Short mmCIF file of C-alpha atoms and ligand atoms in Angstrom, two decimals:
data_model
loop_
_atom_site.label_atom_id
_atom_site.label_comp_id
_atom_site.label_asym_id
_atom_site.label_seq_id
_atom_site.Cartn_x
_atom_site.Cartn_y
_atom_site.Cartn_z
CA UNK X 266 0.00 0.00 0.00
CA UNK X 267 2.11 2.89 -1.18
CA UNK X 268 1.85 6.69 -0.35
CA UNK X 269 1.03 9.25 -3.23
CA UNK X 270 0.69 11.85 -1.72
CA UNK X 271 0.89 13.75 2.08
CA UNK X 272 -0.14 17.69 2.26
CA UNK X 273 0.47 19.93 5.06
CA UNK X 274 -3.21 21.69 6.06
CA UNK X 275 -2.78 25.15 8.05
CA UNK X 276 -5.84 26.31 9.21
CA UNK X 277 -6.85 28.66 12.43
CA UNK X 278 -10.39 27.79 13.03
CA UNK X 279 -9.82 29.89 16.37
CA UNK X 280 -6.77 29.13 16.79
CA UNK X 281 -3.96 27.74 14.29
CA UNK X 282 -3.46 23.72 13.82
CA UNK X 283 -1.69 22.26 11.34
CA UNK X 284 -2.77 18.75 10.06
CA UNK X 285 -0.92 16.09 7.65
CA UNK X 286 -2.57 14.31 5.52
CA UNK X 287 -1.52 11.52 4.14
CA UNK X 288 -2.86 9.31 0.87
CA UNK X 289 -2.24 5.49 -0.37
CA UNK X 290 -2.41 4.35 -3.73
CA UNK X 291 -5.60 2.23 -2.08
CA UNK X 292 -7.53 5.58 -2.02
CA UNK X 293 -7.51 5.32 1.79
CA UNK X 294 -5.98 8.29 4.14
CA UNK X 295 -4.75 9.13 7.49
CA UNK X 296 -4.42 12.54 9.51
CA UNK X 297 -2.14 13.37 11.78
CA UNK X 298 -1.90 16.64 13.74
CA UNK X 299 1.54 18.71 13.99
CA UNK X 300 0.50 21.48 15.63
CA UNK X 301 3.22 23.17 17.85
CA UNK X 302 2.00 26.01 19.82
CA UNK X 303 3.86 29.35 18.57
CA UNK X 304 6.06 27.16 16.01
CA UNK X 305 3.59 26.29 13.82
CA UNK X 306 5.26 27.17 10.37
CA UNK X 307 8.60 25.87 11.52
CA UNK X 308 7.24 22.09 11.51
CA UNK X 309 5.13 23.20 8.59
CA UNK X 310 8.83 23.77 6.41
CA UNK X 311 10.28 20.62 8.48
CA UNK X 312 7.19 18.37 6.94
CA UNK X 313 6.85 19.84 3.28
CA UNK X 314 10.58 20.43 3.08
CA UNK X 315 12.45 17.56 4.47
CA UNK X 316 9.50 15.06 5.15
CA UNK X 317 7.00 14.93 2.74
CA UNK X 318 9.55 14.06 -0.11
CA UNK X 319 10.78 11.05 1.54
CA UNK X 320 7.42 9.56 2.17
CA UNK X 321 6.02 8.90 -1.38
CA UNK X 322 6.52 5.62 -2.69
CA UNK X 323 6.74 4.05 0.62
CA UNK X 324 4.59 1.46 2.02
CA UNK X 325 2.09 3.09 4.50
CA UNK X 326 1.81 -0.30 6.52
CA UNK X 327 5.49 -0.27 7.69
CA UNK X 328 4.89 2.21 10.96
CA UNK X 329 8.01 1.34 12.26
CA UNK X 330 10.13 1.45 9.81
CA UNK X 331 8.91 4.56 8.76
CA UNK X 332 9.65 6.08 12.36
CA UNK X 333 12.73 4.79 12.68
CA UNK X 334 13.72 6.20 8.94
CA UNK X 335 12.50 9.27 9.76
CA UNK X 336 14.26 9.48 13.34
CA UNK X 337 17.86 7.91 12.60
CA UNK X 338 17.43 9.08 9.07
CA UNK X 339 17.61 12.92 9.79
CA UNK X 340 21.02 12.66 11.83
CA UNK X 341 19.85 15.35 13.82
CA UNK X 342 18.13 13.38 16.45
CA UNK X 343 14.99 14.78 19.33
CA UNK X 344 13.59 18.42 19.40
CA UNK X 345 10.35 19.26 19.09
CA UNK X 346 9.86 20.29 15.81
CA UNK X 347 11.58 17.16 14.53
CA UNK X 348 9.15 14.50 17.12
CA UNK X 349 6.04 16.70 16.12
CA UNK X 350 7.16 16.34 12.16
CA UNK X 351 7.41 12.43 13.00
CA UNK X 352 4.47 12.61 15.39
CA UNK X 353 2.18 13.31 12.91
CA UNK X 354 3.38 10.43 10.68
CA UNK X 355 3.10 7.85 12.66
CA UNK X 356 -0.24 9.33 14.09
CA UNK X 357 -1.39 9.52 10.25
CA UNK X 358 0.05 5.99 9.47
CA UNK X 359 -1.90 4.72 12.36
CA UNK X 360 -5.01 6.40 11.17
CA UNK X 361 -4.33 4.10 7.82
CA UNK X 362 -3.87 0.82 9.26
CA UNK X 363 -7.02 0.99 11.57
CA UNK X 364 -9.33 2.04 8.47
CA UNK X 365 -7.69 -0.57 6.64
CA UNK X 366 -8.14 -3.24 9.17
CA UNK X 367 -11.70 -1.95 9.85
CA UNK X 368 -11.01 -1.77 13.50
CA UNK X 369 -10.39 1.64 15.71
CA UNK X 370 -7.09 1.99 16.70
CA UNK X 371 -7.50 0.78 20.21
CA UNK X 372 -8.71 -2.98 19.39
CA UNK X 373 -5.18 -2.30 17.00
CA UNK X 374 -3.32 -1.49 20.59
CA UNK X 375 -4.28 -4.26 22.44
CA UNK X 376 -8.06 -3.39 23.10
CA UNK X 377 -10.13 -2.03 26.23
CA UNK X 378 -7.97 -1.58 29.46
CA UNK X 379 -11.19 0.22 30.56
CA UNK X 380 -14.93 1.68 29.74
CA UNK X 381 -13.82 5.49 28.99
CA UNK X 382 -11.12 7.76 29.73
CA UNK X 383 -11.46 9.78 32.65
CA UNK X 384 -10.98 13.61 32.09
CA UNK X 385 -9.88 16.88 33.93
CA UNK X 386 -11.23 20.05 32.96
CA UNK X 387 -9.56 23.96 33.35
CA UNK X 388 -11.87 25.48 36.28
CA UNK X 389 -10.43 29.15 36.59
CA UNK X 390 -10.91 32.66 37.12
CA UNK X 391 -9.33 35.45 38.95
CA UNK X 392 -11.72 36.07 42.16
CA UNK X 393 -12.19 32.96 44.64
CA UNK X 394 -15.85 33.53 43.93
CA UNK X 395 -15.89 33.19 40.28
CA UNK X 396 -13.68 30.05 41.07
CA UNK X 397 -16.04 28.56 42.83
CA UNK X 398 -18.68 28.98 40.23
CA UNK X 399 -16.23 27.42 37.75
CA UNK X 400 -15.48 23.93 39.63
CA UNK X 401 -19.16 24.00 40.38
CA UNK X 402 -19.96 23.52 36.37
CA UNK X 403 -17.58 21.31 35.84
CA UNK X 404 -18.68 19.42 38.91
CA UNK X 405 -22.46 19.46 37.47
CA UNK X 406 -21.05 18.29 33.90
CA UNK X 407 -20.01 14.88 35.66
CA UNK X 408 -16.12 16.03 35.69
CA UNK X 409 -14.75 13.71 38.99
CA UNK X 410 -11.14 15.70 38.16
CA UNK X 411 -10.60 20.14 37.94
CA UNK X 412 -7.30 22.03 37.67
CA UNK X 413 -7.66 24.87 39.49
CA UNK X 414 -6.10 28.00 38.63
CA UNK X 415 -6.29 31.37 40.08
CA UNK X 416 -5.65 34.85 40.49
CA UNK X 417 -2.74 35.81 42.30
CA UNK X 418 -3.28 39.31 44.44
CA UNK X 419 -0.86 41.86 43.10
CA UNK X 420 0.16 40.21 39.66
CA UNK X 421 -2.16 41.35 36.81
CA UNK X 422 -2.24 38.24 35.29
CA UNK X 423 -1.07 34.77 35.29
CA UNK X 424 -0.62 31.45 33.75
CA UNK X 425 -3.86 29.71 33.57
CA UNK X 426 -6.47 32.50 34.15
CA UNK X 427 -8.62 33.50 30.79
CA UNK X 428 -9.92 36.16 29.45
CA UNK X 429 -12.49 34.47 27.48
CA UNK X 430 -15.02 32.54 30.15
CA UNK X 431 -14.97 29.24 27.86
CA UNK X 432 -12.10 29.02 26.11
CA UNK X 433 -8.34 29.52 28.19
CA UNK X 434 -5.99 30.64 24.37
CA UNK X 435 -2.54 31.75 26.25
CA UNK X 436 -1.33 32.67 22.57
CA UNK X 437 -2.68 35.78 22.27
CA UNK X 438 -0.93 38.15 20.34
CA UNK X 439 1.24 37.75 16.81
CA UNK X 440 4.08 38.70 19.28
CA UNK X 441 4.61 37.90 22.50
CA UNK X 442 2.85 39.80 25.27
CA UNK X 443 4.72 39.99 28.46
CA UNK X 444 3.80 38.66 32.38
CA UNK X 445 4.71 39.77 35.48
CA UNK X 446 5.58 37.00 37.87
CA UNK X 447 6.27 36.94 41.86
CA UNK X 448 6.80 33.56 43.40
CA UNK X 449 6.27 35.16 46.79
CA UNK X 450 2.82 36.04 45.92
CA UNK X 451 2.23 32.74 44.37
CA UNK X 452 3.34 30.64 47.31
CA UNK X 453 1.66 32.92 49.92
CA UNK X 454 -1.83 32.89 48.15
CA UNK X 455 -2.08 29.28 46.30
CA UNK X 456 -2.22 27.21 49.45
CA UNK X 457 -5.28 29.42 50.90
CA UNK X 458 -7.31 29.14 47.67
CA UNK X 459 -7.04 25.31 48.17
CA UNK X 460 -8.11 24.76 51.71
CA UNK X 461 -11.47 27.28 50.53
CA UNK X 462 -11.64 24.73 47.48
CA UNK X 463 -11.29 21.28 49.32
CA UNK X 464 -13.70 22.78 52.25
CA UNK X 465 -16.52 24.05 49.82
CA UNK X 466 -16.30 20.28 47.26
CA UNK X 467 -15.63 17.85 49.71
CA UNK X 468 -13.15 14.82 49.75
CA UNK X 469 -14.44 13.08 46.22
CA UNK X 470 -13.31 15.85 43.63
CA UNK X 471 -9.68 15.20 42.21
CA UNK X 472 -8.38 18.65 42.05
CA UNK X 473 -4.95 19.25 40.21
CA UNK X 474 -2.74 22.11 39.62
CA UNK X 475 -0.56 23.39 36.99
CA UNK X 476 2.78 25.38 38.44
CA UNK X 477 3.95 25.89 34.65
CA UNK X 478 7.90 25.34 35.74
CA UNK X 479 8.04 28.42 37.56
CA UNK X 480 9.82 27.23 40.65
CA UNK X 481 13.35 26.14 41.94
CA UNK X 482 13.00 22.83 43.65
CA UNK X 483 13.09 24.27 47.01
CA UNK X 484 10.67 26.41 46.45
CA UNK X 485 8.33 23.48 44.73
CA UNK X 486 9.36 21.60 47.81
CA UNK X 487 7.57 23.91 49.83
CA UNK X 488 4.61 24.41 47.66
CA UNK X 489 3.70 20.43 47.57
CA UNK X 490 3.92 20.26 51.34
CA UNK X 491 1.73 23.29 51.85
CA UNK X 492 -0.96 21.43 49.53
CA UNK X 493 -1.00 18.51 51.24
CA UNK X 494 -3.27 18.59 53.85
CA UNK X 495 -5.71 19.07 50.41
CA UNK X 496 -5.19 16.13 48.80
CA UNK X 497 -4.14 17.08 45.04
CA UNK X 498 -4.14 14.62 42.25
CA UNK X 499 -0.72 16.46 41.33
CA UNK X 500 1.06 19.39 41.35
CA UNK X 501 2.16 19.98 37.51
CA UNK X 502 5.20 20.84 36.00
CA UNK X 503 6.83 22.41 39.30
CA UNK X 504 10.25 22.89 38.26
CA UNK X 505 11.54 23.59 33.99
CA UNK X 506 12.13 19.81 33.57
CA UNK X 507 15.93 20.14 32.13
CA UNK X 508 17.19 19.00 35.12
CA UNK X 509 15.70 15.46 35.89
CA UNK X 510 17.74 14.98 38.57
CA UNK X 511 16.50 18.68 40.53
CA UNK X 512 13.27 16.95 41.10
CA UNK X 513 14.92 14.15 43.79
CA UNK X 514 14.86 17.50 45.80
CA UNK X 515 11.37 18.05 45.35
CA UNK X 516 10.22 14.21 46.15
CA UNK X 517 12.51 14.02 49.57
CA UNK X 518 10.34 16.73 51.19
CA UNK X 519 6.77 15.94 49.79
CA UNK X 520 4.07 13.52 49.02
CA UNK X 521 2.21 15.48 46.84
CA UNK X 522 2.43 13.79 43.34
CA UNK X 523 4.03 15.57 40.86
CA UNK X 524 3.00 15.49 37.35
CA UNK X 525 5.29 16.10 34.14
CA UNK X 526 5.86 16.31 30.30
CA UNK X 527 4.00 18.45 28.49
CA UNK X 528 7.43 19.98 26.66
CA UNK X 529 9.10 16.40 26.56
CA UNK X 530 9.63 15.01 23.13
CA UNK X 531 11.53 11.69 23.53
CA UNK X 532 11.55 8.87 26.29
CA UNK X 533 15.45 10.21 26.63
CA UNK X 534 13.39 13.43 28.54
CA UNK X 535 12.14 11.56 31.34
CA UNK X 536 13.99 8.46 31.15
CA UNK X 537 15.65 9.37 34.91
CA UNK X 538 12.28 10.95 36.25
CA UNK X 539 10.89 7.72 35.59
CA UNK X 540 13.47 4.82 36.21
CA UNK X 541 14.25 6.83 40.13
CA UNK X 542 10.63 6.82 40.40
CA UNK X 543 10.74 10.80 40.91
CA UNK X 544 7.64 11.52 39.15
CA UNK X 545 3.70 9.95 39.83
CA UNK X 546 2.18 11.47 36.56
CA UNK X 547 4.06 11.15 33.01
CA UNK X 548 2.26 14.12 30.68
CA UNK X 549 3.52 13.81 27.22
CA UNK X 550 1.73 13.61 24.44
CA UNK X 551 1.07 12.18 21.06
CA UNK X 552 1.81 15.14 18.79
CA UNK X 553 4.98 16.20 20.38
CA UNK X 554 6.28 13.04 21.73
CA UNK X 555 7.14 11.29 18.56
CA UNK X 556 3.18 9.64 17.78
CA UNK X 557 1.67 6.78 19.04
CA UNK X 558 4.66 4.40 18.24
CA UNK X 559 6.88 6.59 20.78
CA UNK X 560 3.85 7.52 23.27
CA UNK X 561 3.03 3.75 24.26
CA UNK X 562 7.08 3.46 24.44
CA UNK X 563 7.42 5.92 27.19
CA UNK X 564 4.25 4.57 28.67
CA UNK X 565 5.38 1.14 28.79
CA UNK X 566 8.66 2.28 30.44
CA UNK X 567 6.45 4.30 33.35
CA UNK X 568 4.43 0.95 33.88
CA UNK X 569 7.60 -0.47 35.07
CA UNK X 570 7.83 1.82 37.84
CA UNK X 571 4.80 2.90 38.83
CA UNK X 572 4.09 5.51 36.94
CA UNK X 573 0.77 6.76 35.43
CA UNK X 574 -0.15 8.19 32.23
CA UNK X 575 -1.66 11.85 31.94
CA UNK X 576 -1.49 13.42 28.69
CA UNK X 577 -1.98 16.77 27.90
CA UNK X 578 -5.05 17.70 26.00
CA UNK X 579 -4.73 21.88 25.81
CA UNK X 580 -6.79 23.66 23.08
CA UNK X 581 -3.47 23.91 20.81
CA UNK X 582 -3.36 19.95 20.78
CA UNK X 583 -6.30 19.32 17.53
CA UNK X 584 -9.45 17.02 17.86
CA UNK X 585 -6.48 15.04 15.77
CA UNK X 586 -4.35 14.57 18.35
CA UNK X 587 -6.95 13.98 21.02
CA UNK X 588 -8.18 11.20 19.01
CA UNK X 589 -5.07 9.49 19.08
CA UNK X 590 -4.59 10.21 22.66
CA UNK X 591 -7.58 8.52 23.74
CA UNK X 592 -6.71 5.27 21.71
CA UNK X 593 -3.61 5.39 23.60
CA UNK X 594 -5.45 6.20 27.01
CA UNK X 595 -8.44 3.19 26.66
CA UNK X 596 -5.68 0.39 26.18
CA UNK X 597 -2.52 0.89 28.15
CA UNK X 598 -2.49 -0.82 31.39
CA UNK X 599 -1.43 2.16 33.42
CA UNK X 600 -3.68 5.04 32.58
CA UNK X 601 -4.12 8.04 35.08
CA UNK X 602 -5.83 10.82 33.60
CA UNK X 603 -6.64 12.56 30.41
CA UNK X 604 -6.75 16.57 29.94
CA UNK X 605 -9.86 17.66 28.06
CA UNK X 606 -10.18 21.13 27.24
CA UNK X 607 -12.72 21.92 25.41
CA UNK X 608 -12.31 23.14 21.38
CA UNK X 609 -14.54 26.05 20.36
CA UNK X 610 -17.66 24.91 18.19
CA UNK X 611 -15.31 26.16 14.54
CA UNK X 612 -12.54 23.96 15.78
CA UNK X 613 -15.05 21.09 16.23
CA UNK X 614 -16.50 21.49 12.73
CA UNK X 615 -13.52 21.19 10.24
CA UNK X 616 -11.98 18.71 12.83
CA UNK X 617 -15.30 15.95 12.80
CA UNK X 618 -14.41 13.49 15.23
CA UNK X 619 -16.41 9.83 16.73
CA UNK X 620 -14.88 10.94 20.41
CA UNK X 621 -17.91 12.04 22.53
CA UNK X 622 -17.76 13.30 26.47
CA UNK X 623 -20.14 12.05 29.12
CA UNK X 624 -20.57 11.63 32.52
CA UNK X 625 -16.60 12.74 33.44
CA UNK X 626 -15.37 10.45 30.57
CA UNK X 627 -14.07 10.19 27.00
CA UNK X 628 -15.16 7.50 24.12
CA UNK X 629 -12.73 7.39 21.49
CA UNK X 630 -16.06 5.90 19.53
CA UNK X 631 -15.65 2.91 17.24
CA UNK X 632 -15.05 4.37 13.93
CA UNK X 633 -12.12 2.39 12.15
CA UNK X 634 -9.08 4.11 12.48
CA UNK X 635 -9.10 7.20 14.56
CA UNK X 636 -12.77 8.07 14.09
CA UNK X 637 -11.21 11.79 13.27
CA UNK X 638 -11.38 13.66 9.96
CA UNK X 639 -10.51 17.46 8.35
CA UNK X 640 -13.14 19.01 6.22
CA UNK X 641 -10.57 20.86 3.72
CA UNK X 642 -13.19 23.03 2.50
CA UNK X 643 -14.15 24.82 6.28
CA UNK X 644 -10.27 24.63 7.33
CA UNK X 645 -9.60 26.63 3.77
CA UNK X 646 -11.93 29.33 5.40
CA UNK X 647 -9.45 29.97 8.99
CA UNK X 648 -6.44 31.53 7.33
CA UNK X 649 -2.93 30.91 9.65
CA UNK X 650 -2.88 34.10 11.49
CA UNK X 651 0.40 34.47 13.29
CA UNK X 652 0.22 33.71 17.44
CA UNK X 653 3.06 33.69 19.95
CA UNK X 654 2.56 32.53 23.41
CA UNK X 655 3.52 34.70 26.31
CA UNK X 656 7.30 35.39 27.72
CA UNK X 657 7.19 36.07 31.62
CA UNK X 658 9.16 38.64 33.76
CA UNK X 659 10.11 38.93 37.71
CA UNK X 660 9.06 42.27 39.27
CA UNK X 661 12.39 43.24 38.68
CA UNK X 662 12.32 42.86 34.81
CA UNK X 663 14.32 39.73 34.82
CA UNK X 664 13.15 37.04 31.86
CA UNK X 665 11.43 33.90 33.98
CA UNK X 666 10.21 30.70 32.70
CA UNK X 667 6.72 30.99 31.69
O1 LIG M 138 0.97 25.61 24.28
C1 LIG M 138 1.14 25.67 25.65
C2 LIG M 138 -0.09 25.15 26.36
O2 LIG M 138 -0.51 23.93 25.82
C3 LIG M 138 0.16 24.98 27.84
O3 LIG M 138 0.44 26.21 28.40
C4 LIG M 138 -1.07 24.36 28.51
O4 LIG M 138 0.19 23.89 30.47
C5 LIG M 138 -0.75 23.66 29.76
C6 LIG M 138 -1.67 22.58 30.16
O5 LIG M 138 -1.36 21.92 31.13
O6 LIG M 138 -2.69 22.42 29.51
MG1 LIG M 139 0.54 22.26 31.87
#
């Protein structure tokens, strides 16, 4: 079953993805998404450039192969734009050989592990009030899991907190738009929004929070054993993840879990977090973690020692990736948690997918393949309109991690 043809789709149906498509001589197609937040044309020139050349005239069942030509092939091994080039690849090759079978990808994968996936939704806003108001809709929706983010006093804005009620788009400007950050503020304040939060919802709600690696370990240290008398899920991406080995630091002081990978791109990126067991929650993903293939390696590896799965599912990951994520999530053995933000209702039409939400869960549906499409025609109305995602600043005007 040879490839003729794979095209690059751009489209910003409120906000930019870019899709690959790819075609066999059979007349059957795959999609996979390559959408990297802020980067977007950079894997766009990596695919049609360097990529889609090499691909035609190959046969579309050899997923392997085809990964590890693409990955040894290049020389120039890891990065993100080169794992989100091959991401969406394998993701589309995948797409192919479940159509082709006539099965969805999971039965492919080894089948049910479980009924559906169990999601988290975003509940935030700046005021504890509004807060409140958020977890309680998410709570009525059937969500059992929230990430709560919040306001910090004195800081005009931060990480997390939208403008738009529905919809969280940190990419908000063609160029960056600059934070100001204070981890004083942020350690004083957090710990008193979640003893409100765990008093008002109880014991049952799974409530998770995202530190977007703006701490030293010390300082995350700190922050995990304030939160523990609440009982998080996780505390996210504590510490900028270069440094596996900072996070020992972190784990001899707390028991809060600690969740991690959103920026990871190879199994090379958490291979120590994992194998020293300093992590609970691996959090990479299938569009910039090499595809499926990869994924379900680095998943496989964190069975081995305990560790869960718990991708990330922001609004800048497409229907196309969250498709393939929840093929991944429904048959691995050690599933934790999926992130499910919600797409706005243009996103959902050129991207129509068999995945359906209810009662706290995802259904990957049973359409063969990926049970995810692009409707050319609406993407070719969203133009690519440039968007960069914010750069962050201490009080003093110092550049910080955002
Ligand atoms: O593109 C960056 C976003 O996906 C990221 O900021 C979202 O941290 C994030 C999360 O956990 O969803
Ligand atoms: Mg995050």
């Amino acid at each position: 079953m040879r490839i003729i043809d794979a095209r690059v789709i751009v489209s910003c149906p409120g906000r930019n993805f870019v899709t690959l498509k790819i075609e066999t001589e059979s007349g059957v197609y795959g999609v996979g998404d390559a959408t990297l937040n802020g980067r977007e044309m950079a894997v766009v020139s990596y695919l049609t450039e360097h990529v889609v050349p090499q691909l035609i005239g190959r046969d579309a069942s050899r997923i392997s192969d085809l990964w590890e030509y693409l990955y040894k092939g290049a020389y120039w091994r890891r990065g993100p734009v080169t794992m989100t080039a091959i991401a969406a690849v394998d993701t589309a090759l995948w797409d192919i050989k479940g159509k082709v079978a006539g099965l969805p990808v999971y039965q492919l994968l080894g089948g049910r592990a479980r009924d559906g996936v169990t999601v988290y939704g975003h509940a935030n806003a700046a005021g504890f009030d509004g807060l409140l108001s958020e977890i309680s809709g998410y709570a009525d929706l059937g969500y059992r899991a929230v990430r709560i983010q919040t306001g910090i006093p004195g800081l005009s804005s931060t990480y997390g907190v939208s403008k738009d009620r529905m919809f969280y788009e940190p990419a908000d400007a063609a160029l960056p738009t600059e934070n100001v950050w204070s981890t004083a503020r942020y350690l004083n304040h957090i710990p008193t929004v979640f003893q409100q939060v765990r008093a008002e919802f109880g014991p049952d709600l799974k409530l998770l929070h995202d530190v977007h690696h703006r701490l030293t370990p010390i300082e995350a240290a700190r922050l995990g054993k304030s939160l523990e008398p609440y009982d998080l899920t996780w505390m996210e991406d504590p510490v900028p993840a270069e440094l596996q080995e900072g996070f020992r630091l972190i784990r001899q002081h707390t028991t809060t879990p600690i969740a991690v990978g959103e920026v990871f791109n190879t199994i090379w990126d958490c291979q120590q977090l994992i194998t020293e067991q300093l992590i609970d929650y691996i959090r990479a993903t299938v569009v910039h973690a090499g595809g499926i293939t990869h994924l379900r390696r680095i998943f496989d590896l964190a069975a081995l020692y305990h560790v869960r799965s718990g991708s990330h599912g922001a609004t800048d990951l497409s229907p196309v990736c969250m498709a393939a994520a929840l093929h991944v999530d429904v048959s691995i053995p050690n599933f934790g948690l999926q992130e499910y933000m919600r797409h706005t209702p243009e996103t959902d039409e050129v991207f129509p997918h068999a995945y359906h939400f209810e009662d706290g869960y995802l259904f990957p549906g049973e359409e063969p393949g990926l049970g995810v499409d692009i409707d050319e025609e609406k993407a070719a109305r969203y133009p690519y309109r440039p968007a960069s995602l914010p750069v962050n600043r201490l009080e003093d005007g110092t550049v910080h991690s955002w």
